[in-house]
Amino acid sequence: MDVRGICWDALERRDRFFVLDVRNHDEFEKFRIEGRSPVPSVNVPYFEMLELGGKDELVDSVAAYVERDLPGQLPRDLTILSGVRQGRHFEFVGQGPAPLGLPLLST
């Protein structure tokens, strides 16, 4: 099952989770994930994480960005769903926060 299916199931069950939305800002503004109750989220385009992370390896760059710039914005008590619109970038985004001990589930 992909993240859309997981997200849909979680919304239907009214589970609590957090979305690390890595789409471009304009896409995020046009289409937000909504449920019966508010879905907390933060929007950071994956290319910003990769460029601003400052590391040679893509996964390391994402981890550095998350650790440096998002420490108070990502919860440790909720599952974090992450995914991108298309492509293989989800691999880098999904693996980046894992070493930080965040409960991340990505496509």
mmCIF file of N, CA, C and O in Angstrom:
data_model
loop_
_atom_site.group_PDB
_atom_site.id
_atom_site.type_symbol
_atom_site.label_atom_id
_atom_site.label_comp_id
_atom_site.label_asym_id
_atom_site.label_seq_id
_atom_site.Cartn_x
_atom_site.Cartn_y
_atom_site.Cartn_z
ATOM 1 N N MET A 1 0.852 -1.184 0.000
ATOM 2 C CA MET A 1 0.000 0.000 0.000
ATOM 3 C C MET A 1 0.891 1.238 0.000
ATOM 4 O O MET A 1 1.871 1.285 0.729
ATOM 5 N N ASP A 2 0.546 2.241 -0.806
ATOM 6 C CA ASP A 2 1.351 3.449 -0.854
ATOM 7 C C ASP A 2 0.901 4.427 0.222
ATOM 8 O O ASP A 2 -0.067 4.195 0.934
ATOM 9 N N VAL A 3 1.609 5.550 0.332
ATOM 10 C CA VAL A 3 1.315 6.503 1.397
ATOM 11 C C VAL A 3 -0.090 7.076 1.266
ATOM 12 O O VAL A 3 -0.741 7.368 2.258
ATOM 13 N N ARG A 4 -0.593 7.226 0.035
ATOM 14 C CA ARG A 4 -1.959 7.723 -0.125
ATOM 15 C C ARG A 4 -2.949 6.763 0.511
ATOM 16 O O ARG A 4 -3.896 7.182 1.175
ATOM 17 N N GLY A 5 -2.769 5.463 0.308
ATOM 18 C CA GLY A 5 -3.643 4.480 0.915
ATOM 19 C C GLY A 5 -3.521 4.472 2.425
ATOM 20 O O GLY A 5 -4.518 4.386 3.143
ATOM 21 N N ILE A 6 -2.300 4.571 2.909
ATOM 22 C CA ILE A 6 -2.069 4.616 4.354
ATOM 23 C C ILE A 6 -2.703 5.868 4.940
ATOM 24 O O ILE A 6 -3.383 5.822 5.958
ATOM 25 N N CYS A 7 -2.496 6.996 4.268
ATOM 26 C CA CYS A 7 -3.060 8.265 4.732
ATOM 27 C C CYS A 7 -4.585 8.202 4.731
ATOM 28 O O CYS A 7 -5.223 8.608 5.687
ATOM 29 N N TRP A 8 -5.164 7.706 3.650
ATOM 30 C CA TRP A 8 -6.620 7.602 3.555
ATOM 31 C C TRP A 8 -7.170 6.721 4.669
ATOM 32 O O TRP A 8 -8.138 7.084 5.333
ATOM 33 N N ASP A 9 -6.552 5.561 4.879
ATOM 34 C CA ASP A 9 -7.003 4.665 5.942
ATOM 35 C C ASP A 9 -6.905 5.347 7.306
ATOM 36 O O ASP A 9 -7.800 5.235 8.135
ATOM 37 N N ALA A 10 -5.803 6.044 7.537
ATOM 38 C CA ALA A 10 -5.615 6.741 8.812
ATOM 39 C C ALA A 10 -6.668 7.834 8.990
ATOM 40 O O ALA A 10 -7.200 8.023 10.090
ATOM 41 N N LEU A 11 -6.980 8.562 7.918
ATOM 42 C CA LEU A 11 -8.021 9.593 7.993
ATOM 43 C C LEU A 11 -9.379 8.975 8.295
ATOM 44 O O LEU A 11 -10.137 9.493 9.126
ATOM 45 N N GLU A 12 -9.685 7.873 7.647
ATOM 46 C CA GLU A 12 -10.964 7.204 7.869
ATOM 47 C C GLU A 12 -11.101 6.713 9.311
ATOM 48 O O GLU A 12 -12.182 6.768 9.892
ATOM 49 N N ARG A 13 -10.002 6.219 9.873
ATOM 50 C CA ARG A 13 -10.009 5.718 11.260
ATOM 51 C C ARG A 13 -9.883 6.849 12.271
ATOM 52 O O ARG A 13 -9.974 6.614 13.471
ATOM 53 N N ARG A 14 -9.630 8.048 11.766
ATOM 54 C CA ARG A 14 -9.389 9.223 12.623
ATOM 55 C C ARG A 14 -8.136 9.060 13.472
ATOM 56 O O ARG A 14 -8.050 9.549 14.595
ATOM 57 N N ASP A 15 -7.167 8.347 12.927
ATOM 58 C CA ASP A 15 -5.874 8.237 13.596
ATOM 59 C C ASP A 15 -5.219 9.607 13.645
ATOM 60 O O ASP A 15 -5.490 10.473 12.812
ATOM 61 N N ARG A 16 -4.347 9.765 14.599
ATOM 62 C CA ARG A 16 -3.573 10.999 14.681
ATOM 63 C C ARG A 16 -2.222 10.747 14.025
ATOM 64 O O ARG A 16 -1.544 9.777 14.331
ATOM 65 N N PHE A 17 -1.836 11.627 13.116
ATOM 66 C CA PHE A 17 -0.528 11.552 12.472
ATOM 67 C C PHE A 17 -0.128 12.942 12.011
ATOM 68 O O PHE A 17 -0.923 13.886 12.091
ATOM 69 N N PHE A 18 1.081 13.065 11.557
ATOM 70 C CA PHE A 18 1.646 14.337 11.115
ATOM 71 C C PHE A 18 2.164 14.148 9.694
ATOM 72 O O PHE A 18 2.694 13.095 9.365
ATOM 73 N N VAL A 19 2.016 15.170 8.854
ATOM 74 C CA VAL A 19 2.462 15.071 7.475
ATOM 75 C C VAL A 19 3.677 15.976 7.251
ATOM 76 O O VAL A 19 3.614 17.177 7.509
ATOM 77 N N LEU A 20 4.765 15.365 6.810
ATOM 78 C CA LEU A 20 5.931 16.118 6.334
ATOM 79 C C LEU A 20 5.744 16.191 4.828
ATOM 80 O O LEU A 20 6.030 15.252 4.095
ATOM 81 N N ASP A 21 5.195 17.320 4.373
ATOM 82 C CA ASP A 21 4.836 17.488 2.968
ATOM 83 C C ASP A 21 6.012 18.115 2.236
ATOM 84 O O ASP A 21 6.410 19.237 2.538
ATOM 85 N N VAL A 22 6.568 17.401 1.281
ATOM 86 C CA VAL A 22 7.784 17.855 0.616
ATOM 87 C C VAL A 22 7.530 18.290 -0.828
ATOM 88 O O VAL A 22 8.463 18.383 -1.624
ATOM 89 N N ARG A 23 6.274 18.597 -1.121
ATOM 90 C CA ARG A 23 5.967 19.146 -2.433
ATOM 91 C C ARG A 23 6.359 20.625 -2.476
ATOM 92 O O ARG A 23 6.610 21.245 -1.438
ATOM 93 N N ASN A 24 6.350 21.204 -3.673
ATOM 94 C CA ASN A 24 6.599 22.637 -3.813
ATOM 95 C C ASN A 24 5.537 23.410 -3.043
ATOM 96 O O ASN A 24 4.412 22.941 -2.867
ATOM 97 N N HIS A 25 5.892 24.623 -2.609
ATOM 98 C CA HIS A 25 4.960 25.434 -1.817
ATOM 99 C C HIS A 25 3.640 25.671 -2.538
ATOM 100 O O HIS A 25 2.578 25.609 -1.913
ATOM 101 N N ASP A 26 3.682 25.948 -3.846
ATOM 102 C CA ASP A 26 2.434 26.225 -4.565
ATOM 103 C C ASP A 26 1.525 25.002 -4.624
ATOM 104 O O ASP A 26 0.304 25.111 -4.502
ATOM 105 N N GLU A 27 2.096 23.817 -4.780
ATOM 106 C CA GLU A 27 1.291 22.593 -4.769
ATOM 107 C C GLU A 27 0.677 22.364 -3.398
ATOM 108 O O GLU A 27 -0.475 21.936 -3.281
ATOM 109 N N PHE A 28 1.458 22.621 -2.360
ATOM 110 C CA PHE A 28 0.971 22.469 -0.989
ATOM 111 C C PHE A 28 -0.210 23.408 -0.732
ATOM 112 O O PHE A 28 -1.202 23.012 -0.120
ATOM 113 N N GLU A 29 -0.109 24.660 -1.210
ATOM 114 C CA GLU A 29 -1.182 25.632 -0.998
ATOM 115 C C GLU A 29 -2.447 25.265 -1.772
ATOM 116 O O GLU A 29 -3.551 25.505 -1.297
ATOM 117 N N LYS A 30 -2.294 24.685 -2.953
ATOM 118 C CA LYS A 30 -3.450 24.324 -3.777
ATOM 119 C C LYS A 30 -4.183 23.106 -3.236
ATOM 120 O O LYS A 30 -5.398 23.005 -3.353
ATOM 121 N N PHE A 31 -3.441 22.141 -2.683
ATOM 122 C CA PHE A 31 -4.061 20.912 -2.217
ATOM 123 C C PHE A 31 -3.443 20.496 -0.892
ATOM 124 O O PHE A 31 -2.301 20.069 -0.829
ATOM 125 N N ARG A 32 -4.203 20.654 0.148
ATOM 126 C CA ARG A 32 -3.756 20.224 1.480
ATOM 127 C C ARG A 32 -4.515 18.964 1.874
ATOM 128 O O ARG A 32 -5.657 18.771 1.481
ATOM 129 N N ILE A 33 -3.863 18.144 2.655
ATOM 130 C CA ILE A 33 -4.525 16.946 3.154
ATOM 131 C C ILE A 33 -5.473 17.367 4.266
ATOM 132 O O ILE A 33 -5.059 18.022 5.227
ATOM 133 N N GLU A 34 -6.726 17.005 4.102
ATOM 134 C CA GLU A 34 -7.740 17.362 5.083
ATOM 135 C C GLU A 34 -8.492 16.118 5.511
ATOM 136 O O GLU A 34 -8.684 15.201 4.722
ATOM 137 N N GLY A 35 -8.901 16.117 6.747
ATOM 138 C CA GLY A 35 -9.673 15.004 7.274
ATOM 139 C C GLY A 35 -10.848 15.527 8.079
ATOM 140 O O GLY A 35 -11.158 16.713 8.056
ATOM 141 N N ARG A 36 -11.473 14.630 8.808
ATOM 142 C CA ARG A 36 -12.596 15.030 9.656
ATOM 143 C C ARG A 36 -12.127 15.900 10.805
ATOM 144 O O ARG A 36 -12.885 16.688 11.346
ATOM 145 N N SER A 37 -10.883 15.722 11.168
ATOM 146 C CA SER A 37 -10.258 16.591 12.161
ATOM 147 C C SER A 37 -8.994 17.165 11.521
ATOM 148 O O SER A 37 -8.499 16.623 10.525
ATOM 149 N N PRO A 38 -8.471 18.253 12.047
ATOM 150 C CA PRO A 38 -7.289 18.873 11.439
ATOM 151 C C PRO A 38 -6.107 17.899 11.346
ATOM 152 O O PRO A 38 -5.875 17.096 12.244
ATOM 153 N N VAL A 39 -5.385 17.971 10.239
ATOM 154 C CA VAL A 39 -4.196 17.154 10.014
ATOM 155 C C VAL A 39 -2.982 18.069 10.128
ATOM 156 O O VAL A 39 -2.759 18.906 9.249
ATOM 157 N N PRO A 40 -2.219 17.951 11.201
ATOM 158 C CA PRO A 40 -1.052 18.821 11.336
ATOM 159 C C PRO A 40 0.002 18.479 10.286
ATOM 160 O O PRO A 40 0.199 17.314 9.934
ATOM 161 N N SER A 41 0.658 19.521 9.773
ATOM 162 C CA SER A 41 1.656 19.292 8.742
ATOM 163 C C SER A 41 2.662 20.437 8.708
ATOM 164 O O SER A 41 2.426 21.507 9.272
ATOM 165 N N VAL A 42 3.766 20.172 8.038
ATOM 166 C CA VAL A 42 4.758 21.196 7.726
ATOM 167 C C VAL A 42 5.157 20.963 6.272
ATOM 168 O O VAL A 42 5.235 19.822 5.823
ATOM 169 N N ASN A 43 5.369 22.053 5.554
ATOM 170 C CA ASN A 43 5.723 21.961 4.139
ATOM 171 C C ASN A 43 7.144 22.458 3.943
ATOM 172 O O ASN A 43 7.442 23.620 4.205
ATOM 173 N N VAL A 44 8.017 21.558 3.521
ATOM 174 C CA VAL A 44 9.394 21.890 3.163
ATOM 175 C C VAL A 44 9.695 21.145 1.868
ATOM 176 O O VAL A 44 9.806 19.921 1.877
ATOM 177 N N PRO A 45 9.799 21.864 0.749
ATOM 178 C CA PRO A 45 10.106 21.178 -0.506
ATOM 179 C C PRO A 45 11.397 20.369 -0.408
ATOM 180 O O PRO A 45 12.381 20.825 0.180
ATOM 181 N N TYR A 46 11.368 19.167 -0.966
ATOM 182 C CA TYR A 46 12.524 18.283 -0.862
ATOM 183 C C TYR A 46 13.782 18.917 -1.419
ATOM 184 O O TYR A 46 14.870 18.711 -0.884
ATOM 185 N N PHE A 47 13.659 19.737 -2.483
ATOM 186 C CA PHE A 47 14.860 20.343 -3.050
ATOM 187 C C PHE A 47 15.507 21.319 -2.079
ATOM 188 O O PHE A 47 16.719 21.480 -2.072
ATOM 189 N N GLU A 48 14.697 21.965 -1.210
ATOM 190 C CA GLU A 48 15.270 22.840 -0.183
ATOM 191 C C GLU A 48 16.062 22.020 0.832
ATOM 192 O O GLU A 48 17.144 22.422 1.259
ATOM 193 N N MET A 49 15.509 20.875 1.230
ATOM 194 C CA MET A 49 16.230 20.019 2.167
ATOM 195 C C MET A 49 17.561 19.572 1.578
ATOM 196 O O MET A 49 18.575 19.580 2.267
ATOM 197 N N LEU A 50 17.520 19.173 0.312
ATOM 198 C CA LEU A 50 18.737 18.670 -0.332
ATOM 199 C C LEU A 50 19.775 19.772 -0.494
ATOM 200 O O LEU A 50 20.956 19.572 -0.214
ATOM 201 N N GLU A 51 19.346 20.950 -0.910
ATOM 202 C CA GLU A 51 20.284 22.053 -1.149
ATOM 203 C C GLU A 51 20.794 22.672 0.141
ATOM 204 O O GLU A 51 21.974 23.001 0.249
ATOM 205 N N LEU A 52 19.916 22.855 1.112
ATOM 206 C CA LEU A 52 20.285 23.566 2.327
ATOM 207 C C LEU A 52 20.842 22.659 3.419
ATOM 208 O O LEU A 52 21.332 23.152 4.434
ATOM 209 N N GLY A 53 20.758 21.349 3.211
ATOM 210 C CA GLY A 53 21.291 20.426 4.212
ATOM 211 C C GLY A 53 22.797 20.495 4.342
ATOM 212 O O GLY A 53 23.353 20.257 5.412
ATOM 213 N N GLY A 54 23.467 20.826 3.253
ATOM 214 C CA GLY A 54 24.901 21.063 3.309
ATOM 215 C C GLY A 54 25.783 19.830 3.311
ATOM 216 O O GLY A 54 26.957 19.925 3.662
ATOM 217 N N LYS A 55 25.261 18.696 2.946
ATOM 218 C CA LYS A 55 26.057 17.462 2.931
ATOM 219 C C LYS A 55 26.190 16.948 1.509
ATOM 220 O O LYS A 55 25.388 17.260 0.639
ATOM 221 N N ASP A 56 27.214 16.136 1.271
ATOM 222 C CA ASP A 56 27.428 15.569 -0.056
ATOM 223 C C ASP A 56 26.410 14.473 -0.384
ATOM 224 O O ASP A 56 25.919 14.389 -1.497
ATOM 225 N N GLU A 57 26.126 13.617 0.574
ATOM 226 C CA GLU A 57 25.167 12.536 0.375
ATOM 227 C C GLU A 57 23.752 13.083 0.573
ATOM 228 O O GLU A 57 23.494 13.832 1.517
ATOM 229 N N LEU A 58 22.829 12.698 -0.293
ATOM 230 C CA LEU A 58 21.473 13.241 -0.242
ATOM 231 C C LEU A 58 20.749 12.913 1.060
ATOM 232 O O LEU A 58 20.113 13.772 1.657
ATOM 233 N N VAL A 59 20.838 11.668 1.504
ATOM 234 C CA VAL A 59 20.179 11.283 2.752
ATOM 235 C C VAL A 59 20.770 12.057 3.923
ATOM 236 O O VAL A 59 20.043 12.544 4.798
ATOM 237 N N ASP A 60 22.094 12.208 3.936
ATOM 238 C CA ASP A 60 22.747 12.969 5.004
ATOM 239 C C ASP A 60 22.311 14.431 4.980
ATOM 240 O O ASP A 60 22.160 15.068 6.024
ATOM 241 N N SER A 61 22.116 14.961 3.785
ATOM 242 C CA SER A 61 21.685 16.345 3.649
ATOM 243 C C SER A 61 20.278 16.543 4.206
ATOM 244 O O SER A 61 20.008 17.519 4.911
ATOM 245 N N VAL A 62 19.382 15.609 3.906
ATOM 246 C CA VAL A 62 18.022 15.682 4.448
ATOM 247 C C VAL A 62 18.059 15.572 5.970
ATOM 248 O O VAL A 62 17.417 16.352 6.679
ATOM 249 N N ALA A 63 18.830 14.629 6.500
ATOM 250 C CA ALA A 63 18.927 14.457 7.958
ATOM 251 C C ALA A 63 19.484 15.717 8.615
ATOM 252 O O ALA A 63 18.990 16.154 9.656
ATOM 253 N N ALA A 64 20.504 16.318 8.005
ATOM 254 C CA ALA A 64 21.101 17.541 8.556
ATOM 255 C C ALA A 64 20.083 18.677 8.559
ATOM 256 O O ALA A 64 19.977 19.431 9.536
ATOM 257 N N TYR A 65 19.333 18.798 7.485
ATOM 258 C CA TYR A 65 18.318 19.851 7.403
ATOM 259 C C TYR A 65 17.252 19.649 8.477
ATOM 260 O O TYR A 65 16.889 20.585 9.194
ATOM 261 N N VAL A 66 16.740 18.434 8.582
ATOM 262 C CA VAL A 66 15.692 18.145 9.565
ATOM 263 C C VAL A 66 16.199 18.427 10.976
ATOM 264 O O VAL A 66 15.516 19.075 11.776
ATOM 265 N N GLU A 67 17.396 17.980 11.273
ATOM 266 C CA GLU A 67 17.953 18.166 12.620
ATOM 267 C C GLU A 67 18.198 19.638 12.931
ATOM 268 O O GLU A 67 17.926 20.103 14.029
ATOM 269 N N ARG A 68 18.666 20.386 11.960
ATOM 270 C CA ARG A 68 19.013 21.791 12.177
ATOM 271 C C ARG A 68 17.800 22.713 12.107
ATOM 272 O O ARG A 68 17.646 23.618 12.924
ATOM 273 N N ASP A 69 16.917 22.502 11.118
ATOM 274 C CA ASP A 69 15.872 23.475 10.842
ATOM 275 C C ASP A 69 14.458 23.082 11.270
ATOM 276 O O ASP A 69 13.570 23.919 11.269
ATOM 277 N N LEU A 70 14.248 21.828 11.605
ATOM 278 C CA LEU A 70 12.900 21.393 11.982
ATOM 279 C C LEU A 70 12.796 20.745 13.360
ATOM 280 O O LEU A 70 11.836 20.020 13.606
ATOM 281 N N PRO A 71 13.717 21.017 14.268
ATOM 282 C CA PRO A 71 13.676 20.243 15.518
ATOM 283 C C PRO A 71 12.392 20.395 16.318
ATOM 284 O O PRO A 71 11.912 19.430 16.893
ATOM 285 N N GLY A 72 11.807 21.557 16.361
ATOM 286 C CA GLY A 72 10.588 21.745 17.135
ATOM 287 C C GLY A 72 9.317 21.573 16.330
ATOM 288 O O GLY A 72 8.227 21.699 16.858
ATOM 289 N N GLN A 73 9.438 21.287 15.037
ATOM 290 C CA GLN A 73 8.259 21.204 14.187
ATOM 291 C C GLN A 73 7.807 19.777 13.902
ATOM 292 O O GLN A 73 6.685 19.565 13.461
ATOM 293 N N LEU A 74 8.661 18.796 14.123
ATOM 294 C CA LEU A 74 8.294 17.408 13.876
ATOM 295 C C LEU A 74 8.051 16.701 15.201
ATOM 296 O O LEU A 74 8.919 16.676 16.066
ATOM 297 N N PRO A 75 6.872 16.130 15.379
ATOM 298 C CA PRO A 75 6.538 15.486 16.651
ATOM 299 C C PRO A 75 7.235 14.132 16.811
ATOM 300 O O PRO A 75 7.513 13.446 15.833
ATOM 301 N N ARG A 76 7.489 13.787 18.035
ATOM 302 C CA ARG A 76 8.051 12.472 18.330
ATOM 303 C C ARG A 76 6.973 11.506 18.806
ATOM 304 O O ARG A 76 7.215 10.323 18.910
ATOM 305 N N ASP A 77 5.778 12.034 19.060
ATOM 306 C CA ASP A 77 4.700 11.193 19.574
ATOM 307 C C ASP A 77 3.646 10.835 18.530
ATOM 308 O O ASP A 77 2.672 10.159 18.843
ATOM 309 N N LEU A 78 3.820 11.282 17.293
ATOM 310 C CA LEU A 78 2.902 10.944 16.210
ATOM 311 C C LEU A 78 3.685 10.324 15.068
ATOM 312 O O LEU A 78 4.831 10.685 14.823
ATOM 313 N N THR A 79 3.058 9.408 14.355
ATOM 314 C CA THR A 79 3.684 8.886 13.142
ATOM 315 C C THR A 79 3.735 10.011 12.125
ATOM 316 O O THR A 79 2.769 10.740 11.936
ATOM 317 N N ILE A 80 4.879 10.151 11.468
ATOM 318 C CA ILE A 80 5.055 11.170 10.444
ATOM 319 C C ILE A 80 4.937 10.493 9.088
ATOM 320 O O ILE A 80 5.690 9.575 8.778
ATOM 321 N N LEU A 81 3.964 10.941 8.299
ATOM 322 C CA LEU A 81 3.810 10.438 6.941
ATOM 323 C C LEU A 81 4.522 11.398 6.008
ATOM 324 O O LEU A 81 4.357 12.605 6.098
ATOM 325 N N SER A 82 5.322 10.860 5.136
ATOM 326 C CA SER A 82 6.052 11.685 4.189
ATOM 327 C C SER A 82 5.985 11.059 2.814
ATOM 328 O O SER A 82 6.016 9.844 2.672
ATOM 329 N N GLY A 83 5.917 11.881 1.825
ATOM 330 C CA GLY A 83 5.918 11.407 0.457
ATOM 331 C C GLY A 83 6.019 12.570 -0.497
ATOM 332 O O GLY A 83 5.874 13.719 -0.104
ATOM 333 N N VAL A 84 6.311 12.277 -1.726
ATOM 334 C CA VAL A 84 6.402 13.319 -2.738
ATOM 335 C C VAL A 84 5.444 12.989 -3.868
ATOM 336 O O VAL A 84 4.953 11.868 -3.982
ATOM 337 N N ARG A 85 5.203 13.965 -4.705
ATOM 338 C CA ARG A 85 4.245 13.808 -5.789
ATOM 339 C C ARG A 85 4.643 12.703 -6.739
ATOM 340 O O ARG A 85 3.833 11.902 -7.159
ATOM 341 N N GLN A 86 5.901 12.664 -7.119
ATOM 342 C CA GLN A 86 6.364 11.636 -8.048
ATOM 343 C C GLN A 86 7.871 11.519 -7.964
ATOM 344 O O GLN A 86 8.534 12.344 -7.365
ATOM 345 N N GLY A 87 8.386 10.477 -8.567
ATOM 346 C CA GLY A 87 9.833 10.323 -8.641
ATOM 347 C C GLY A 87 10.422 9.547 -7.490
ATOM 348 O O GLY A 87 9.729 9.030 -6.632
ATOM 349 N N ARG A 88 11.750 9.490 -7.482
ATOM 350 C CA ARG A 88 12.468 8.705 -6.478
ATOM 351 C C ARG A 88 12.899 9.531 -5.279
ATOM 352 O O ARG A 88 13.580 9.040 -4.397
ATOM 353 N N HIS A 89 12.535 10.803 -5.225
ATOM 354 C CA HIS A 89 12.997 11.660 -4.141
ATOM 355 C C HIS A 89 12.519 11.190 -2.775
ATOM 356 O O HIS A 89 13.130 11.502 -1.765
ATOM 357 N N PHE A 90 11.421 10.436 -2.763
ATOM 358 C CA PHE A 90 10.913 9.954 -1.481
ATOM 359 C C PHE A 90 11.948 9.108 -0.759
ATOM 360 O O PHE A 90 11.983 9.058 0.460
ATOM 361 N N GLU A 91 12.811 8.421 -1.498
ATOM 362 C CA GLU A 91 13.832 7.593 -0.862
ATOM 363 C C GLU A 91 14.739 8.438 0.026
ATOM 364 O O GLU A 91 15.088 8.053 1.130
ATOM 365 N N PHE A 92 15.112 9.606 -0.482
ATOM 366 C CA PHE A 92 16.007 10.481 0.279
ATOM 367 C C PHE A 92 15.283 11.123 1.452
ATOM 368 O O PHE A 92 15.814 11.201 2.548
ATOM 369 N N VAL A 93 14.064 11.576 1.209
ATOM 370 C CA VAL A 93 13.297 12.214 2.275
ATOM 371 C C VAL A 93 12.922 11.191 3.338
ATOM 372 O O VAL A 93 13.034 11.451 4.531
ATOM 373 N N GLY A 94 12.505 10.008 2.908
ATOM 374 C CA GLY A 94 12.080 8.982 3.846
ATOM 375 C C GLY A 94 13.197 8.441 4.713
ATOM 376 O O GLY A 94 12.988 8.098 5.868
ATOM 377 N N GLN A 95 14.396 8.380 4.182
ATOM 378 C CA GLN A 95 15.518 7.838 4.941
ATOM 379 C C GLN A 95 16.195 8.889 5.812
ATOM 380 O O GLN A 95 16.815 8.552 6.806
ATOM 381 N N GLY A 96 16.090 10.149 5.435
ATOM 382 C CA GLY A 96 16.805 11.213 6.145
ATOM 383 C C GLY A 96 16.497 11.321 7.629
ATOM 384 O O GLY A 96 17.408 11.331 8.452
ATOM 385 N N PRO A 97 15.221 11.412 8.031
ATOM 386 C CA PRO A 97 14.907 11.568 9.456
ATOM 387 C C PRO A 97 15.079 10.299 10.289
ATOM 388 O O PRO A 97 15.111 10.363 11.509
ATOM 389 N N ALA A 98 15.215 9.137 9.653
ATOM 390 C CA ALA A 98 15.294 7.875 10.405
ATOM 391 C C ALA A 98 16.407 7.854 11.444
ATOM 392 O O ALA A 98 16.171 7.425 12.582
ATOM 393 N N PRO A 99 17.631 8.304 11.125
ATOM 394 C CA PRO A 99 18.684 8.276 12.143
ATOM 395 C C PRO A 99 18.414 9.176 13.343
ATOM 396 O O PRO A 99 19.047 9.050 14.377
ATOM 397 N N LEU A 100 17.444 10.088 13.199
ATOM 398 C CA LEU A 100 17.123 11.008 14.281
ATOM 399 C C LEU A 100 16.101 10.419 15.239
ATOM 400 O O LEU A 100 15.682 11.048 16.205
ATOM 401 N N GLY A 101 15.642 9.198 14.955
ATOM 402 C CA GLY A 101 14.695 8.528 15.840
ATOM 403 C C GLY A 101 13.266 9.010 15.695
ATOM 404 O O GLY A 101 12.459 8.807 16.584
ATOM 405 N N LEU A 102 12.928 9.616 14.560
ATOM 406 C CA LEU A 102 11.562 10.088 14.341
ATOM 407 C C LEU A 102 10.711 8.950 13.783
ATOM 408 O O LEU A 102 11.178 8.188 12.944
ATOM 409 N N PRO A 103 9.464 8.855 14.214
ATOM 410 C CA PRO A 103 8.567 7.790 13.746
ATOM 411 C C PRO A 103 8.037 8.103 12.354
ATOM 412 O O PRO A 103 6.941 8.604 12.181
ATOM 413 N N LEU A 104 8.829 7.826 11.328
ATOM 414 C CA LEU A 104 8.504 8.214 9.960
ATOM 415 C C LEU A 104 8.036 7.028 9.145
ATOM 416 O O LEU A 104 8.615 5.956 9.207
ATOM 417 N N LEU A 105 7.001 7.263 8.363
ATOM 418 C CA LEU A 105 6.494 6.283 7.423
ATOM 419 C C LEU A 105 6.415 6.975 6.086
ATOM 420 O O LEU A 105 5.751 7.985 5.933
ATOM 421 N N SER A 106 7.150 6.483 5.086
ATOM 422 C CA SER A 106 7.149 7.139 3.780
ATOM 423 C C SER A 106 6.807 6.140 2.699
ATOM 424 O O SER A 106 6.831 4.933 2.913
ATOM 425 N N THR A 107 6.515 6.667 1.509
ATOM 426 C CA THR A 107 6.200 5.810 0.383
ATOM 427 C C THR A 107 7.452 5.098 -0.077
ATOM 428 O O THR A 107 8.544 5.555 0.124
#
